[in-house]
Short mmCIF file of C-alpha atoms and ligand atoms in Angstrom, two decimals:
data_model
loop_
_atom_site.label_atom_id
_atom_site.label_comp_id
_atom_site.label_asym_id
_atom_site.label_seq_id
_atom_site.Cartn_x
_atom_site.Cartn_y
_atom_site.Cartn_z
CA UNK A 1 0.00 0.00 0.00
CA UNK A 2 1.96 3.07 -1.13
CA UNK A 3 0.19 5.86 0.81
CA UNK A 4 -1.50 5.24 4.16
CA UNK A 5 -3.05 7.56 6.71
CA UNK A 6 -3.20 6.70 10.42
CA UNK A 7 -5.51 8.93 12.47
CA UNK A 8 -7.19 8.98 15.88
CA UNK A 9 -10.92 8.17 16.07
CA UNK A 10 -11.72 9.26 19.65
CA UNK A 11 -10.25 12.10 21.77
CA UNK A 12 -6.58 11.30 21.22
CA UNK A 13 -4.02 8.97 22.82
CA UNK A 14 -5.42 5.89 21.08
CA UNK A 15 -1.92 4.53 20.47
CA UNK A 16 -1.31 6.16 17.08
CA UNK A 17 2.45 6.32 17.79
CA UNK A 18 2.59 2.56 18.28
CA UNK A 19 0.63 1.82 15.09
CA UNK A 20 2.80 4.25 13.06
CA UNK A 21 5.99 2.72 14.45
CA UNK A 22 4.79 -0.78 13.45
CA UNK A 23 3.67 0.29 9.96
CA UNK A 24 6.85 2.38 9.50
CA UNK A 25 8.87 -0.83 9.42
CA UNK A 26 7.34 -1.30 5.93
CA UNK A 27 7.48 2.38 4.85
CA UNK A 28 10.15 4.71 3.53
CA UNK A 29 8.54 8.02 4.52
CA UNK A 30 6.52 9.17 7.58
CA UNK A 31 4.82 12.59 7.43
CA UNK A 32 3.16 14.71 10.15
CA UNK A 33 0.69 17.22 8.71
CA UNK A 34 -1.05 19.08 11.55
CA UNK A 35 -0.95 19.92 15.26
CA UNK A 36 2.17 20.60 17.24
CA UNK A 37 3.80 19.52 20.48
CA UNK A 38 0.36 19.20 22.06
CA UNK A 39 0.68 15.65 20.69
CA UNK A 40 2.41 12.96 22.71
CA UNK A 41 3.01 9.72 20.83
CA UNK A 42 4.54 6.79 22.67
CA UNK A 43 6.67 4.20 20.92
CA UNK A 44 7.96 1.20 22.88
CA UNK A 45 10.73 -0.83 21.30
CA UNK A 46 12.53 -3.59 23.25
CA UNK A 47 11.36 -2.12 26.54
CA UNK A 48 12.73 1.34 25.63
CA UNK A 49 10.02 4.04 25.82
CA UNK A 50 10.13 7.06 23.48
CA UNK A 51 7.64 9.91 23.96
CA UNK A 52 7.51 11.92 20.75
CA UNK A 53 5.81 15.30 20.40
CA UNK A 54 6.85 16.80 17.07
CA UNK A 55 9.28 14.23 15.74
CA UNK A 56 7.37 11.70 13.58
CA UNK A 57 7.01 8.16 14.96
CA UNK A 58 9.11 6.67 12.14
CA UNK A 59 12.29 8.11 13.65
CA UNK A 60 13.48 4.81 15.16
CA UNK A 61 14.14 3.41 11.67
CA UNK A 62 17.43 4.95 10.49
CA UNK A 63 16.56 4.78 6.79
CA UNK A 64 13.04 6.20 7.08
CA UNK A 65 12.58 9.78 5.99
CA UNK A 66 10.60 11.76 8.60
CA UNK A 67 8.81 14.88 7.38
CA UNK A 68 6.98 17.70 9.16
CA UNK A 69 4.47 19.33 6.82
CA UNK A 70 3.25 22.89 6.29
CA UNK A 71 0.14 22.38 8.44
CA UNK A 72 2.14 21.73 11.61
CA UNK A 73 2.85 24.47 14.17
CA UNK A 74 6.42 24.13 15.40
CA UNK A 75 7.80 25.26 18.75
CA UNK A 76 11.51 25.53 17.90
CA UNK A 77 12.72 25.49 21.49
CA UNK A 78 10.80 22.34 22.41
CA UNK A 79 11.61 20.73 19.06
CA UNK A 80 15.36 21.28 19.49
CA UNK A 81 15.07 19.72 22.96
CA UNK A 82 13.43 16.68 21.36
CA UNK A 83 16.13 16.45 18.67
CA UNK A 84 18.85 16.60 21.34
CA UNK A 85 17.14 13.90 23.38
CA UNK A 86 16.91 11.64 20.32
CA UNK A 87 20.57 12.13 19.44
CA UNK A 88 21.60 11.47 23.09
CA UNK A 89 19.70 8.19 22.97
CA UNK A 90 21.51 7.21 19.78
CA UNK A 91 18.58 7.90 17.42
CA UNK A 92 19.69 9.77 14.31
CA UNK A 93 17.63 12.76 13.17
CA UNK A 94 19.58 13.17 9.91
CA UNK A 95 16.58 12.07 7.83
CA UNK A 96 14.22 14.68 9.26
CA UNK A 97 12.90 17.65 7.25
CA UNK A 98 10.53 20.54 8.09
CA UNK A 99 8.45 22.44 5.57
CA UNK A 100 9.37 26.16 5.34
CA UNK A 101 5.64 27.02 5.38
CA UNK A 102 5.03 25.56 8.86
CA UNK A 103 4.15 28.24 11.41
CA UNK A 104 6.34 28.93 14.43
CA UNK A 105 5.04 28.86 18.01
CA UNK A 106 6.48 32.01 19.59
CA UNK A 107 6.76 32.66 23.36
CA UNK A 108 3.79 35.04 23.29
CA UNK A 109 1.63 32.22 21.98
CA UNK A 110 2.45 30.19 25.08
CA UNK A 111 1.72 33.20 27.30
CA UNK A 112 -1.59 33.91 25.55
CA UNK A 113 -2.66 30.26 25.75
CA UNK A 114 -2.21 30.42 29.54
CA UNK A 115 -3.83 33.85 29.95
CA UNK A 116 -6.86 33.12 27.79
CA UNK A 117 -7.48 29.83 29.62
CA UNK A 118 -7.22 31.69 32.93
CA UNK A 119 -9.64 34.36 31.66
CA UNK A 120 -12.20 31.68 30.73
CA UNK A 121 -12.18 30.52 34.37
CA UNK A 122 -14.45 27.52 34.83
CA UNK A 123 -15.28 27.51 31.13
CA UNK A 124 -11.66 26.80 30.18
CA UNK A 125 -10.95 24.25 27.43
CA UNK A 126 -8.21 22.47 29.34
CA UNK A 127 -5.62 23.02 26.59
CA UNK A 128 -2.12 21.59 26.79
CA UNK A 129 -0.88 25.21 27.13
CA UNK A 130 1.59 24.67 24.31
CA UNK A 131 0.45 27.82 22.46
CA UNK A 132 -1.29 25.81 19.74
CA UNK A 133 -4.57 27.79 19.51
CA UNK A 134 -2.88 31.24 19.51
CA UNK A 135 -0.40 30.13 16.82
CA UNK A 136 -3.18 28.90 14.50
CA UNK A 137 -5.11 32.13 15.25
CA UNK A 138 -2.16 34.17 13.93
CA UNK A 139 -1.85 31.90 10.90
CA UNK A 140 -5.46 32.59 9.94
CA UNK A 141 -5.17 36.26 10.94
CA UNK A 142 -2.24 36.31 8.45
CA UNK A 143 0.30 37.70 10.89
CA UNK A 144 2.09 34.43 11.74
CA UNK A 145 5.82 33.77 11.58
CA UNK A 146 6.81 30.79 9.47
CA UNK A 147 9.84 28.51 9.47
CA UNK A 148 11.07 30.24 6.27
CA UNK A 149 11.09 33.52 8.28
CA UNK A 150 12.79 31.96 11.31
CA UNK A 151 15.79 30.86 9.25
CA UNK A 152 16.22 34.32 7.67
CA UNK A 153 17.58 36.55 10.49
CA UNK A 154 16.73 39.94 8.93
CA UNK A 155 13.18 38.95 7.96
CA UNK A 156 12.65 37.22 11.29
CA UNK A 157 13.78 40.23 13.36
CA UNK A 158 11.45 42.54 11.45
CA UNK A 159 8.41 40.25 11.66
CA UNK A 160 9.00 39.24 15.27
CA UNK A 161 9.29 42.87 16.33
CA UNK A 162 6.18 43.98 14.44
CA UNK A 163 3.99 41.18 15.79
CA UNK A 164 5.69 41.15 19.21
CA UNK A 165 4.75 44.81 19.85
CA UNK A 166 1.08 43.98 19.24
CA UNK A 167 1.21 40.78 21.30
CA UNK A 168 2.82 42.62 24.21
CA UNK A 169 0.00 45.18 24.08
CA UNK A 170 -2.60 42.40 24.26
CA UNK A 171 -0.74 40.58 27.02
CA UNK A 172 -0.33 43.67 29.21
CA UNK A 173 -3.36 45.83 28.39
CA UNK A 174 -6.04 43.17 27.90
CA UNK A 175 -4.87 40.50 30.33
CA UNK A 176 -2.60 42.46 32.72
CA UNK A 177 0.25 40.03 32.02
CA UNK A 178 4.01 40.48 31.70
CA UNK A 179 5.43 41.80 28.39
CA UNK A 180 8.12 39.82 26.54
CA UNK A 181 11.56 41.41 26.06
CA UNK A 182 11.54 41.50 22.25
CA UNK A 183 15.33 41.92 21.85
CA UNK A 184 15.89 38.84 23.99
CA UNK A 185 13.23 36.84 22.10
CA UNK A 186 14.71 37.82 18.73
CA UNK A 187 18.24 36.84 19.83
CA UNK A 188 17.10 33.51 21.30
CA UNK A 189 14.91 32.51 18.35
CA UNK A 190 17.44 33.63 15.73
CA UNK A 191 19.81 31.08 17.26
CA UNK A 192 17.08 28.40 16.98
CA UNK A 193 16.68 29.36 13.33
CA UNK A 194 20.41 28.82 12.74
CA UNK A 195 20.17 25.40 14.31
CA UNK A 196 17.10 24.38 12.29
CA UNK A 197 18.22 25.70 8.88
CA UNK A 198 19.71 22.37 7.71
CA UNK A 199 16.39 20.65 8.40
CA UNK A 200 14.27 22.89 6.15
CA UNK A 201 13.00 21.45 2.84
CA UNK A 202 9.81 21.51 0.80
CA UNK A 203 7.83 18.60 2.26
CA UNK A 204 5.13 18.76 -0.42
CA UNK A 205 7.82 18.22 -3.09
CA UNK A 206 9.61 15.49 -1.12
CA UNK A 207 6.35 13.61 -0.52
CA UNK A 208 5.34 13.87 -4.18
CA UNK A 209 8.74 12.64 -5.35
CA UNK A 210 8.59 9.70 -2.94
CA UNK A 211 5.11 8.89 -4.28
CA UNK A 212 6.28 9.03 -7.91
CA UNK A 213 9.20 6.75 -7.03
CA UNK A 214 6.70 4.16 -5.69
CA UNK A 215 7.82 4.50 -2.08
CA UNK A 216 5.50 3.64 0.79
CA UNK A 217 4.35 6.75 2.64
CA UNK A 218 2.67 6.94 6.05
CA UNK A 219 0.82 10.03 7.17
CA UNK A 220 0.84 10.26 10.95
CA UNK A 221 -2.22 11.93 12.45
CA UNK A 222 -1.98 13.83 15.71
CA UNK A 223 -4.91 14.50 18.07
CA UNK A 224 -8.11 12.86 16.85
CA UNK A 225 -11.46 13.18 15.11
CA UNK A 226 -13.43 14.32 18.18
CA UNK A 227 -10.81 17.06 18.67
CA UNK A 228 -11.21 18.31 15.06
CA UNK A 229 -12.08 22.01 14.88
CA UNK A 230 -15.16 21.25 12.70
CA UNK A 231 -16.12 17.64 13.39
CA UNK A 232 -15.17 17.41 17.06
CA UNK A 233 -16.90 18.52 20.25
CA UNK A 234 -16.48 22.25 19.55
CA UNK A 235 -15.31 24.34 21.41
CA UNK A 236 -13.59 21.57 23.40
CA UNK A 237 -11.30 20.75 20.51
CA UNK A 238 -7.87 21.60 19.17
CA UNK A 239 -7.28 24.25 16.50
CA UNK A 240 -6.41 22.04 13.51
CA UNK A 241 -7.91 19.31 11.32
CA UNK A 242 -6.88 15.90 12.66
CA UNK A 243 -9.33 14.16 10.23
CA UNK A 244 -7.95 12.28 7.23
CA UNK A 245 -8.69 15.14 4.80
CA UNK A 246 -6.41 17.37 6.91
CA UNK A 247 -3.46 15.29 5.73
CA UNK A 248 -3.71 16.53 2.13
CA UNK A 249 -4.07 20.18 3.13
CA UNK A 250 -1.34 19.96 5.77
CA UNK A 251 1.20 18.19 3.58
CA UNK A 252 0.44 19.67 0.17
CA UNK A 253 -0.60 16.50 -1.68
CA UNK A 254 -3.71 15.59 -3.63
CA UNK A 255 -6.38 13.23 -2.24
CA UNK A 256 -5.89 10.76 -5.13
CA UNK A 257 -2.52 9.82 -3.64
CA UNK A 258 -4.14 8.12 -0.64
CA UNK A 259 -4.72 4.35 -0.77
CA UNK A 260 -5.60 3.31 2.75
CA UNK A 261 -6.94 5.09 5.85
CA UNK A 262 -6.58 3.43 9.25
CA UNK A 263 -8.38 4.78 12.31
CA UNK A 264 -6.94 4.00 15.73
CA UNK A 265 -9.24 3.50 18.74
CA UNK A 266 -8.84 2.18 22.24
CA UNK A 267 -10.98 -0.78 23.33
CA UNK A 268 -12.57 1.77 25.71
CA UNK A 269 -12.58 5.61 25.65
CA UNK A 270 -10.40 8.28 27.28
CA UNK A 271 -10.27 12.03 27.16
CA UNK A 272 -7.80 14.53 28.64
CA UNK A 273 -9.00 18.10 29.05
CA UNK A 274 -12.56 19.33 29.38
CA UNK A 275 -15.67 18.73 27.26
CA UNK A 276 -18.49 16.23 26.86
CA UNK A 277 -17.86 12.51 27.27
CA UNK A 278 -21.14 10.52 27.22
CA UNK A 279 -19.72 7.16 28.38
CA UNK A 280 -17.46 8.57 31.12
CA UNK A 281 -17.15 6.40 34.24
CA UNK A 282 -16.94 8.01 37.65
CA UNK A 283 -16.76 4.75 39.62
CA UNK A 284 -14.07 2.24 40.55
CA UNK A 285 -14.19 0.63 37.09
CA UNK A 286 -13.11 3.99 35.63
CA UNK A 287 -10.27 4.14 38.18
CA UNK A 288 -9.28 0.55 37.40
CA UNK A 289 -9.06 1.36 33.67
CA UNK A 290 -6.95 4.47 34.44
CA UNK A 291 -4.52 2.59 36.67
CA UNK A 292 -4.26 -0.61 34.63
CA UNK A 293 -4.03 1.29 31.33
CA UNK A 294 -1.59 3.91 32.69
CA UNK A 295 -4.00 6.59 31.54
CA UNK A 296 -1.98 9.71 32.30
CA UNK A 297 -1.26 12.29 29.58
CA UNK A 298 1.93 11.75 27.56
CA UNK A 299 2.39 15.53 27.15
CA UNK A 300 1.01 17.05 30.36
CA UNK A 301 0.87 14.09 32.78
CA UNK A 302 -2.80 14.89 33.55
CA UNK A 303 -4.97 11.91 34.58
CA UNK A 304 -7.12 10.91 31.61
CA UNK A 305 -10.88 10.64 32.04
CA UNK A 306 -12.00 7.07 31.26
CA UNK A 307 -15.18 5.40 30.01
CA UNK A 308 -16.72 2.59 27.99
CA UNK A 309 -16.24 2.21 24.23
CA UNK A 310 -18.63 4.53 22.41
CA UNK A 311 -19.61 3.12 19.00
CA UNK A 312 -21.49 6.34 18.13
CA UNK A 313 -18.28 8.36 18.10
CA UNK A 314 -16.21 5.74 16.31
CA UNK A 315 -18.97 5.33 13.68
CA UNK A 316 -18.83 9.14 13.26
CA UNK A 317 -15.07 8.78 12.71
CA UNK A 318 -15.53 5.97 10.20
CA UNK A 319 -17.73 8.32 8.15
CA UNK A 320 -15.87 11.64 8.38
CA UNK A 321 -12.49 10.01 7.71
CA UNK A 322 -13.60 7.41 5.16
CA UNK A 323 -11.86 4.68 7.16
CA UNK A 324 -10.75 1.45 5.48
CA UNK A 325 -9.89 -0.25 8.75
CA UNK A 326 -9.68 0.13 12.51
CA UNK A 327 -6.80 -0.65 14.86
CA UNK A 328 -8.19 -1.34 18.35
CA UNK A 329 -5.53 -0.91 21.05
CA UNK A 330 -5.40 -1.76 24.74
CA UNK A 331 -7.75 -4.73 24.69
CA UNK A 332 -5.47 -6.17 27.42
CA UNK A 333 -6.51 -3.33 29.78
CA UNK A 334 -10.09 -4.66 29.86
CA UNK A 335 -9.06 -8.02 31.37
CA UNK A 336 -10.54 -8.67 34.83
CA UNK A 337 -13.16 -5.90 34.72
CA UNK A 338 -16.21 -8.22 34.71
CA UNK A 339 -19.02 -7.60 32.26
CA UNK A 340 -18.10 -5.01 29.61
CA UNK A 341 -20.39 -2.33 28.22
CA UNK A 342 -20.44 -0.71 24.79
CA UNK A 343 -22.50 2.36 23.89
CA UNK A 344 -24.55 1.55 20.78
CA UNK A 345 -26.63 4.75 20.53
CA UNK A 346 -27.90 7.76 22.46
CA UNK A 347 -31.39 8.35 23.84
CA UNK A 348 -32.96 11.79 24.39
CA UNK A 349 -35.35 12.67 27.27
CA UNK A 350 -38.36 12.42 24.91
CA UNK A 351 -37.39 8.82 24.12
CA UNK A 352 -36.06 9.44 20.61
CA UNK A 353 -32.79 7.72 19.81
CA UNK A 354 -29.79 9.07 17.94
CA UNK A 355 -27.68 6.92 15.65
CA UNK A 356 -25.30 9.71 14.57
CA UNK A 357 -23.17 11.98 16.73
CA UNK A 358 -24.99 15.31 17.30
CA UNK A 359 -23.49 18.65 16.24
CA UNK A 360 -24.32 20.79 19.28
CA UNK A 361 -23.12 20.35 22.84
CA UNK A 362 -26.60 21.26 24.08
CA UNK A 363 -28.14 18.33 22.23
CA UNK A 364 -25.33 16.03 23.32
CA UNK A 365 -25.78 17.07 26.96
CA UNK A 366 -29.38 15.82 26.82
CA UNK A 367 -28.34 12.42 25.51
CA UNK A 368 -27.85 9.33 27.64
CA UNK A 369 -25.86 6.39 26.28
CA UNK A 370 -27.68 3.17 25.39
CA UNK A 371 -25.49 0.30 26.54
CA UNK A 372 -25.15 -3.24 25.34
CA UNK A 373 -23.52 -5.66 27.81
CA UNK A 374 -20.84 -8.00 26.50
CA UNK A 375 -19.19 -10.86 28.35
CA UNK A 376 -15.81 -9.86 29.84
CA UNK A 377 -12.64 -11.93 30.25
CA UNK A 378 -10.01 -12.53 32.92
CA UNK A 379 -7.14 -14.03 30.93
CA UNK A 380 -3.81 -12.29 30.41
CA UNK A 381 -3.82 -11.74 26.64
CA UNK A 382 -0.54 -9.80 26.38
CA UNK A 383 1.22 -12.84 24.88
CA UNK A 384 -1.39 -13.54 22.16
CA UNK A 385 -0.13 -12.92 18.62
CA UNK A 386 -3.00 -14.21 16.48
CA UNK A 387 -6.72 -13.49 16.60
CA UNK A 388 -7.41 -17.21 17.10
CA UNK A 389 -5.22 -17.28 20.24
CA UNK A 390 -7.45 -14.68 21.92
CA UNK A 391 -10.09 -16.05 24.34
CA UNK A 392 -13.51 -16.44 22.71
CA UNK A 393 -14.93 -13.50 24.76
CA UNK A 394 -12.19 -11.18 23.38
CA UNK A 395 -12.86 -12.31 19.82
CA UNK A 396 -16.60 -11.73 20.29
CA UNK A 397 -15.95 -8.24 21.75
CA UNK A 398 -13.86 -7.23 18.73
CA UNK A 399 -16.32 -8.74 16.23
CA UNK A 400 -19.17 -6.82 17.89
CA UNK A 401 -17.19 -3.53 17.71
CA UNK A 402 -16.60 -4.24 14.03
CA UNK A 403 -20.36 -4.63 13.45
CA UNK A 404 -21.33 -1.57 15.50
CA UNK A 405 -18.70 0.70 13.94
CA UNK A 406 -19.38 -0.59 10.43
CA UNK A 407 -15.66 -1.00 9.78
CA UNK A 408 -13.25 -3.91 9.66
CA UNK A 409 -10.89 -4.29 12.63
CA UNK A 410 -7.52 -4.82 10.98
CA UNK A 411 -5.31 -4.75 14.10
CA UNK A 412 -5.76 -5.49 17.80
CA UNK A 413 -3.27 -4.18 20.38
CA UNK A 414 -2.56 -6.38 23.42
CA UNK A 415 0.32 -4.40 24.98
CA UNK A 416 2.46 -1.29 24.47
CA UNK A 417 5.41 -2.94 22.72
CA UNK A 418 5.71 -2.91 18.93
CA UNK A 419 5.43 -6.70 18.84
CA UNK A 420 2.21 -6.77 20.93
CA UNK A 421 -0.06 -6.31 17.96
CA UNK A 422 -2.35 -8.82 16.26
CA UNK A 423 -2.84 -8.19 12.53
CA UNK A 424 -5.88 -9.71 10.84
P1 GDP B 1 -1.05 8.44 20.82
O1 GDP B 1 -1.06 9.87 21.23
O2 GDP B 1 -2.27 8.06 20.05
O3 GDP B 1 0.20 8.05 20.08
O4 GDP B 1 -1.10 7.59 22.17
P2 GDP B 1 -0.25 7.85 23.52
O5 GDP B 1 1.13 7.39 23.30
O6 GDP B 1 -0.45 9.23 24.02
O7 GDP B 1 -1.03 6.92 24.53
C1 GDP B 1 -1.19 5.55 24.33
C2 GDP B 1 -0.59 4.79 25.52
O8 GDP B 1 -1.01 3.44 25.47
C3 GDP B 1 0.92 4.75 25.51
O9 GDP B 1 1.38 4.71 26.83
C4 GDP B 1 1.22 3.43 24.78
O10 GDP B 1 2.49 2.89 25.14
C5 GDP B 1 0.11 2.56 25.33
N1 GDP B 1 -0.36 1.50 24.42
C6 GDP B 1 -0.55 1.53 23.08
N2 GDP B 1 -1.13 0.38 22.65
C7 GDP B 1 -1.31 -0.39 23.74
C8 GDP B 1 -1.89 -1.68 23.96
O11 GDP B 1 -2.38 -2.36 23.06
N3 GDP B 1 -1.92 -2.13 25.26
C9 GDP B 1 -1.42 -1.41 26.30
N4 GDP B 1 -1.49 -1.91 27.54
N5 GDP B 1 -0.87 -0.19 26.12
C10 GDP B 1 -0.82 0.31 24.88
P1 IMO B 2 -2.25 13.02 20.68
O1 IMO B 2 -1.68 13.26 19.31
C1 IMO B 2 -5.22 14.03 23.71
C2 IMO B 2 -6.63 18.18 23.79
C3 IMO B 2 -6.29 18.97 25.05
C4 IMO B 2 -7.52 19.87 25.12
C5 IMO B 2 -7.78 20.19 23.64
C6 IMO B 2 -7.20 21.52 23.18
O2 IMO B 2 -1.24 12.61 21.68
O3 IMO B 2 -3.43 12.10 20.62
P2 IMO B 2 -4.72 22.28 22.59
O4 IMO B 2 -3.49 22.35 23.45
O5 IMO B 2 -4.57 21.40 21.40
O6 IMO B 2 -5.26 23.63 22.26
O7 IMO B 2 -5.84 21.61 23.55
O8 IMO B 2 -7.20 19.13 22.90
N1 IMO B 2 -5.48 17.55 23.10
C7 IMO B 2 -5.18 16.25 23.17
N2 IMO B 2 -5.75 15.26 23.89
N3 IMO B 2 -4.20 13.75 22.87
C8 IMO B 2 -3.65 14.73 22.11
O9 IMO B 2 -2.74 14.49 21.15
C9 IMO B 2 -4.11 16.06 22.27
N4 IMO B 2 -3.77 17.25 21.73
C10 IMO B 2 -4.63 18.15 22.22
O10 IMO B 2 -6.17 18.14 26.17
O11 IMO B 2 -8.61 19.15 25.61
MG1 MG B 3 -0.90 11.03 22.96
#
């Protein structure tokens, strides 16, 4: 399959990093096309844990080209820290390239992310405070600073000063915050630009050339469908398009290039940050899932909210992404929980049922999940490597998810390591 997309189908942290790392063993190019270091993708190889934020999850393969597309927002300081960490651990970053059109997260974006969240008080979004929203705001306001500016000291100094003066006014006069020292910011970020210059290349061109040469390309989604700015639980979403179509816009390739779209889900549901979550559990089963599944944010360390698998949201993801297959991770976490529940639809107070995910939070708030009970299992399945080796109850659970989500389950994850994956 020459060009594959891997995206999240729930609220993020479905194990996209693991799926990309596995599929990257058969690919020559891995491309990130949206989001920034709000993402945290975990790859476990031979017991070694790598937590990647901006660096694509193909980085552990020395011959794989890793590309960061125009739709990504790049925090140069954090990114350089990640590059240094990789090199210290013996992972080469020589095959990494960044598109010159990608927008730069500046220090005022981080400040404004914090201040605007504080201003919202109890109605905050629960962002990762990585400056993602404010950076995309500037991109669409057409006053952003791009990687091509960052690596050109004269242009960068002029643009950073012009926008920095305005940002300082907003920080101090609207929010009563502390202004940034623009000379210091320009000096610090000019040095980051020097460091990043060798990494800059046109990712749209590189991806197209790889495609024409018949190479296998993997597009690595960050965040997930229910965090999409249009098709997620707005306003409790991120500021980019994590859906499959976002890949073409964020990389600069045409949709005809894509052959296969894989959606990643957990065998249950989690969410970090605020916003609606119909199947959320507030009891000891929710706590058990959090502890057994290690459900703490990869980027912020926040405890993740936990709940039963919601087939309404995954079915929504199957449709808006045009999924060809699902990868269901963390089935092992459900062992020993007793009877399992799956949400098959929503019911409104007047008794009407909803098959499709509603567009407004007000309508969603009225909905209660309709559960189907499915037999649980107690076996340790972390050593299973074929679908047939799984206990019958596990097989039945997966087959039922397949029916409810109207999509084939192509992979089942039974542990965090790259070899703990069953392919069907
Ligand atoms: P991503 O953001 O989608 O890449 O996912 P994260 O890395 O943020 O979170 C997924 C977590 O689940 C990580 O700690 C992974 O190591 C872990 N993980 C992935 N797949 C499995 C699995 O099948 N079983 C278990 N137990 N853990 C898994
Ligand atoms: P990966 O790629 C889970 C959530 C935040 C918050 C909302 C907006 O690891 O799956 P932002 O900082 O983007 O403005 O925050 O989006 N969020 C994620 N949740 N996984 C992620 O990425 C996320 N990236 C953003 O918690 O609710
Ligand atoms: Mg994550």
